[in-house]
Coordinates of C-alpha atoms (C1' of nucleotides) in Angstrom, one line a residue:
Chain A
M1 CA 16.9 31.7 3.4
A2 CA 14.8 29.9 6.3
K3 CA 12.2 29.2 3.4
A4 CA 14.5 27.9 1.1
A5 CA 16.1 25.6 3.6
L6 CA 12.4 24.6 4.6
V7 CA 11.4 23.8 1.0
R8 CA 14.1 21.8 0.5
N9 CA 13.8 19.6 3.5
Q10 CA 10.3 19.1 2.7
A11 CA 11.1 17.8 -0.8
E12 CA 13.8 15.7 0.6
E13 CA 11.4 14.2 3.1
V14 CA 8.6 13.4 0.9
N15 CA 11.1 11.4 -1.5
A16 CA 12.8 9.6 1.6
L17 CA 8.8 8.8 2.6
Q18 CA 7.8 7.6 -1.1
D19 CA 10.9 5.3 -1.1
T20 CA 9.8 3.7 2.0
I21 CA 6.3 3.3 0.8
Y22 CA 7.9 1.9 -2.2
V23 CA 9.9 -0.9 -0.3
I24 CA 7.1 -2.0 2.3
G25 CA 4.0 -0.9 0.4
G26 CA 1.1 -3.4 -0.1
K27 CA -1.0 -5.2 2.4
W28 CA 1.5 -7.7 3.6
K29 CA 5.1 -7.0 3.4
L30 CA 5.3 -5.2 7.1
P31 CA 2.6 -8.5 8.8
I32 CA 5.5 -10.9 7.1
I33 CA 8.3 -9.0 8.3
N34 CA 6.9 -8.9 11.7
S35 CA 5.9 -12.6 11.7
I36 CA 9.7 -13.6 10.7
C37 CA 11.2 -11.0 13.4
N38 CA 9.0 -12.8 16.2
G39 CA 10.5 -15.8 15.7
N40 CA 8.5 -17.9 13.1
K41 CA 10.6 -19.5 10.8
R42 CA 8.8 -22.4 9.0
F43 CA 6.3 -21.5 5.7
R44 CA 3.1 -22.5 7.2
E45 CA 4.0 -21.1 10.5
I46 CA 4.2 -17.8 9.2
E47 CA 1.3 -18.4 6.9
R48 CA -0.9 -19.3 10.4
S49 CA 0.3 -16.4 12.0
I50 CA -1.2 -13.8 9.5
P51 CA -4.7 -14.0 9.1
G52 CA -6.2 -13.4 5.7
I53 CA -3.0 -14.3 3.6
T54 CA -3.2 -17.1 1.2
T55 CA -0.3 -19.5 0.2
R56 CA 0.3 -17.6 -3.0
M57 CA 0.8 -14.3 -1.7
L58 CA 3.0 -15.6 0.8
S59 CA 5.1 -17.4 -1.6
R60 CA 5.4 -14.3 -3.8
E61 CA 6.2 -11.8 -1.0
L62 CA 8.9 -14.2 0.2
K63 CA 10.5 -14.6 -3.1
E64 CA 10.2 -10.6 -3.8
M65 CA 12.0 -10.0 -0.1
E66 CA 14.5 -12.7 -0.5
M67 CA 15.8 -11.0 -3.6
N68 CA 15.7 -7.4 -2.0
K69 CA 17.9 -9.0 0.9
L70 CA 15.3 -8.8 3.3
I71 CA 15.2 -12.6 4.3
K72 CA 17.2 -15.5 4.0
R73 CA 15.7 -18.9 2.7
T74 CA 17.4 -21.8 4.3
V75 CA 16.9 -25.0 2.7
Y76 CA 17.8 -28.4 5.0
P77 CA 17.3 -31.2 2.4
D78 CA 17.0 -34.1 4.8
S79 CA 14.2 -36.7 4.4
P80 CA 11.4 -34.2 4.7
V81 CA 12.7 -31.3 3.2
L82 CA 13.1 -28.4 5.8
V83 CA 12.9 -24.7 5.0
E84 CA 13.6 -21.7 7.3
Y85 CA 13.4 -18.2 6.8
E86 CA 15.1 -15.9 8.8
S87 CA 15.3 -11.6 8.8
T88 CA 18.6 -10.2 8.0
P89 CA 19.8 -7.2 10.0
Y90 CA 18.7 -5.2 7.2
C91 CA 15.2 -6.3 7.6
K92 CA 15.2 -5.5 11.4
T93 CA 15.7 -1.5 10.5
F94 CA 12.0 -1.4 9.9
G95 CA 11.4 -2.3 13.8
N96 CA 10.6 1.5 14.6
I97 CA 8.2 1.8 11.7
I98 CA 6.4 -1.5 12.7
L99 CA 6.4 -0.7 16.4
A100 CA 4.9 2.6 15.6
M101 CA 2.5 1.1 13.5
I102 CA 1.4 -1.4 16.1
E103 CA 1.1 1.4 18.3
W104 CA -1.2 3.3 16.4
G105 CA -3.3 0.6 15.3
K106 CA -4.0 -0.2 19.5
E107 CA -4.9 3.3 19.8
H108 CA -7.1 3.4 17.1
K109 CA -8.9 0.4 18.3
K110 CA -9.4 2.3 21.5
Y111 CA -10.8 5.3 19.9
I112 CA -13.3 3.2 17.9
Q113 CA -14.5 1.6 20.9
E114 CA -14.9 4.7 22.8
E115 CA -17.0 6.6 20.2
A116 CA -19.0 3.2 19.5
Chain B
M1 CA 1.4 -20.2 30.0
A2 CA 4.4 -17.9 28.9
K3 CA 4.0 -19.2 25.6
A4 CA 0.1 -18.8 25.7
A5 CA 0.7 -15.0 26.5
L6 CA 3.2 -14.7 23.8
V7 CA 1.3 -16.1 21.1
R8 CA -1.8 -13.9 22.0
N9 CA 0.4 -10.6 22.0
Q10 CA 1.3 -11.7 18.6
A11 CA -2.0 -12.2 17.2
E12 CA -3.3 -8.8 18.8
E13 CA 0.0 -7.1 17.4
V14 CA -0.7 -8.4 13.8
N15 CA -4.4 -7.2 13.8
A16 CA -2.9 -3.9 15.1
L17 CA -0.6 -3.6 12.1
Q18 CA -2.9 -4.7 9.6
D19 CA -5.5 -2.4 11.0
T20 CA -3.2 0.6 10.6
I21 CA -2.1 -0.7 6.9
Y22 CA -5.8 -0.7 6.3
V23 CA -6.0 2.8 7.2
I24 CA -3.2 4.5 5.6
G25 CA -2.6 2.0 2.5
G26 CA -2.0 2.8 -0.7
K27 CA 0.7 5.2 -2.5
W28 CA -0.9 8.7 -1.5
K29 CA -2.3 9.1 1.8
L30 CA 1.0 9.5 4.1
P31 CA 2.4 11.8 1.4
I32 CA -0.7 13.9 1.7
I33 CA -1.0 13.9 5.5
N34 CA 2.7 14.9 5.6
S35 CA 2.4 17.5 3.0
I36 CA -0.6 19.1 5.1
C37 CA 1.1 18.5 8.5
N38 CA 4.0 20.5 7.1
G39 CA 1.8 23.4 6.7
N40 CA 0.3 23.0 2.9
K41 CA -2.8 24.1 2.8
R42 CA -3.9 25.0 -0.8
F43 CA -5.1 22.0 -3.3
R44 CA -2.4 22.8 -5.7
E45 CA 0.2 23.6 -3.1
I46 CA -0.4 20.1 -1.8
E47 CA -0.4 19.0 -5.2
R48 CA 3.0 20.5 -6.2
S49 CA 4.4 19.3 -3.1
I50 CA 3.9 15.5 -3.7
P51 CA 6.1 14.3 -6.7
G52 CA 3.9 12.0 -9.2
I53 CA 0.6 12.7 -7.8
T54 CA -2.4 13.8 -10.3
T55 CA -5.2 15.9 -9.3
R56 CA -7.6 13.1 -9.8
M57 CA -5.6 11.1 -7.0
L58 CA -5.3 14.0 -4.7
S59 CA -8.8 15.0 -4.9
R60 CA -9.7 11.6 -4.4
E61 CA -7.7 11.0 -1.3
L62 CA -8.7 14.2 0.0
K63 CA -12.4 13.2 -0.3
E64 CA -11.8 10.1 1.6
M65 CA -9.5 12.0 4.2
E66 CA -12.3 14.2 4.9
M67 CA -15.0 11.9 5.3
N68 CA -12.7 9.9 7.9
K69 CA -12.3 12.8 9.5
L70 CA -8.5 13.4 8.9
I71 CA -8.9 16.4 7.7
K72 CA -10.9 19.5 7.6
R73 CA -11.9 21.4 4.5
T74 CA -12.9 24.9 4.7
V75 CA -14.2 27.0 1.6
Y76 CA -13.9 30.7 1.9
P77 CA -16.4 32.2 -0.7
D78 CA -14.9 35.6 -1.5
S79 CA -14.2 36.6 -5.0
P80 CA -12.1 34.2 -6.1
V81 CA -13.4 31.2 -4.0
L82 CA -10.6 29.8 -1.8
V83 CA -10.4 26.4 -0.2
E84 CA -8.1 25.5 2.3
Y85 CA -7.1 22.0 4.0
E86 CA -6.0 21.6 7.7
S87 CA -5.0 18.4 9.5
T88 CA -7.2 17.3 12.4
P89 CA -5.6 16.4 15.8
Y90 CA -6.5 12.8 14.8
C91 CA -4.6 13.0 11.9
K92 CA -1.5 14.1 13.8
T93 CA -1.3 10.7 15.5
F94 CA 0.5 9.4 12.2
G95 CA 3.4 11.9 13.3
N96 CA 5.4 8.8 14.8
I97 CA 4.8 6.7 11.6
I98 CA 5.6 9.4 9.3
L99 CA 8.9 10.1 11.3
A100 CA 10.0 6.5 11.2
M101 CA 9.3 6.2 7.8
I102 CA 11.2 9.2 6.8
E103 CA 14.3 8.1 8.6
W104 CA 14.1 4.7 7.6
G105 CA 14.1 6.5 3.4
K106 CA 17.0 8.4 4.6
E107 CA 19.0 5.8 5.8
H108 CA 17.9 3.5 2.9
K109 CA 19.3 6.1 0.6
K110 CA 22.6 6.1 2.4
Y111 CA 22.7 2.2 2.3
I112 CA 22.1 2.3 -1.6
Q113 CA 24.5 4.9 -2.2
E114 CA 27.3 3.1 -0.1
E115 CA 26.7 -0.1 -2.1
A116 CA 27.0 1.6 -5.4
Chain C
dG1 C1' -6.1 -47.2 3.8
dT2 C1' -7.1 -42.4 5.0
dA3 C1' -6.1 -38.0 6.3
dA4 C1' -2.8 -34.5 7.6
dT5 C1' 1.3 -32.0 7.0
dC6 C1' 4.9 -30.0 4.6
dA7 C1' 6.4 -26.4 0.9
dG8 C1' 5.0 -24.7 -2.5
dT9 C1' 3.3 -24.0 -7.8
dA10 C1' -0.6 -23.2 -11.4
dT11 C1' -4.6 -21.0 -13.3
dC12 C1' -8.1 -18.2 -13.6
dA13 C1' -10.6 -13.8 -12.5
dC14 C1' -11.6 -9.4 -10.6
dA15 C1' -12.0 -5.1 -8.3
dG16 C1' -10.2 -1.0 -8.0
dA17 C1' -5.9 1.4 -7.3
dG18 C1' -3.5 4.3 -10.1
dT19 C1' -2.3 7.0 -14.7
dA20 C1' -3.3 10.0 -18.8
dT21 C1' -5.4 13.9 -21.0
dA22 C1' -8.5 17.1 -21.6
dC23 C1' -11.6 20.1 -19.8
dC24 C1' -14.5 23.9 -17.0
dA25 C1' -15.6 28.8 -14.9
dA26 C1' -13.7 32.3 -12.6
dC27 C1' -10.0 35.6 -11.9
dT28 C1' -5.0 38.0 -12.2
dA29 C1' -1.1 39.6 -14.6
dC30 C1' 1.4 41.3 -18.6
Chain D
dG1 C1' -5.9 39.3 -25.6
dT2 C1' -3.4 36.0 -24.0
dA3 C1' -1.1 32.9 -20.7
dG4 C1' -1.4 31.3 -15.9
dT5 C1' -3.6 30.4 -12.0
dT6 C1' -7.4 28.3 -8.8
dG7 C1' -9.8 24.1 -7.4
dG8 C1' -11.2 20.5 -9.0
dT9 C1' -14.2 17.0 -12.4
dA10 C1' -14.8 13.9 -16.4
dT11 C1' -13.7 10.3 -19.3
dA12 C1' -11.0 6.3 -20.5
dC13 C1' -7.6 3.1 -19.9
dT14 C1' -3.9 0.3 -17.9
dC15 C1' -2.3 -2.9 -14.7
dT16 C1' -1.4 -5.5 -10.9
dG17 C1' -2.3 -6.4 -6.4
dT18 C1' -5.2 -9.8 -4.5
dG19 C1' -8.4 -13.5 -4.1
dA20 C1' -10.3 -18.9 -5.0
dT21 C1' -9.6 -23.2 -6.1
dA22 C1' -7.4 -26.8 -6.9
dC23 C1' -3.3 -29.6 -7.0
dT24 C1' 1.6 -31.8 -6.2
dG25 C1' 5.0 -35.4 -4.2
dA26 C1' 6.9 -36.7 0.0
dT27 C1' 6.3 -37.8 4.7
dT28 C1' 4.1 -39.0 9.4
dA29 C1' 0.0 -40.6 12.1
dC30 C1' -4.0 -43.2 13.0

DNA sequence: GTAATCAGTATCACAGAGTATACCAACTAC
DNA sequence: GTAGTTGGTATACTCTGTGATACTGATTAC
């Protein structure tokens, strides 16, 4: 009985974990979300805020994330066209994950430096 | 001044985030860590607990994670050889990330179901 | 007139992540 | 004797995520 419940929860949790990995997997989605949530709105601004990303990857990921309703893209067709990206409320639900990962990365760096 | 501090923190955080993604990136590492932390010790046991994984991927990831001191592999050379995997304390530092991701996955499922 | 910025797109190319399938030797259970 | 388990390895293949480079047309700045 207790065992059955345990097994069942495990299966449910693996699935939830795999779903999450599916949605935010890859090298760039979380850094992009983080950047936009930090207030970066313009394409080049976001690009500059993420070390190593190329315009191509940023463009592709933004498109995909817009389709998945994670971000909103607004075009202001004034004389020089202006484009702005914003995070949606849904996007902000990744906050805890991102915070946990930033925390881990900082601790990891300390750990590595202590070892060396 | 305030702006400089803000920018600097942002850069530091992106780096931490990217470091973390580098370490636990890919489709399988977190599910494997989660499985072992949940008490699964034997190869086939871990394999069965993760939907979709192949023996090859599990074997490769376990080897890599053993090299990175994330897990410990112990062989008991009794009549049928017995192998056990354990998580190291270092491995357990991913706990918060995994929990946050499981949480997100569950909420996401609700969200999807409500929409449909 | 030259350079730079903006928001991207177009092509090409590659490594390696991931899949599929079969196989091994030793052992247990029926 | 046959099927199943255990802990993997071998081989072959796909595919896509990612990178590198170049380019666009409009605008602004020197």
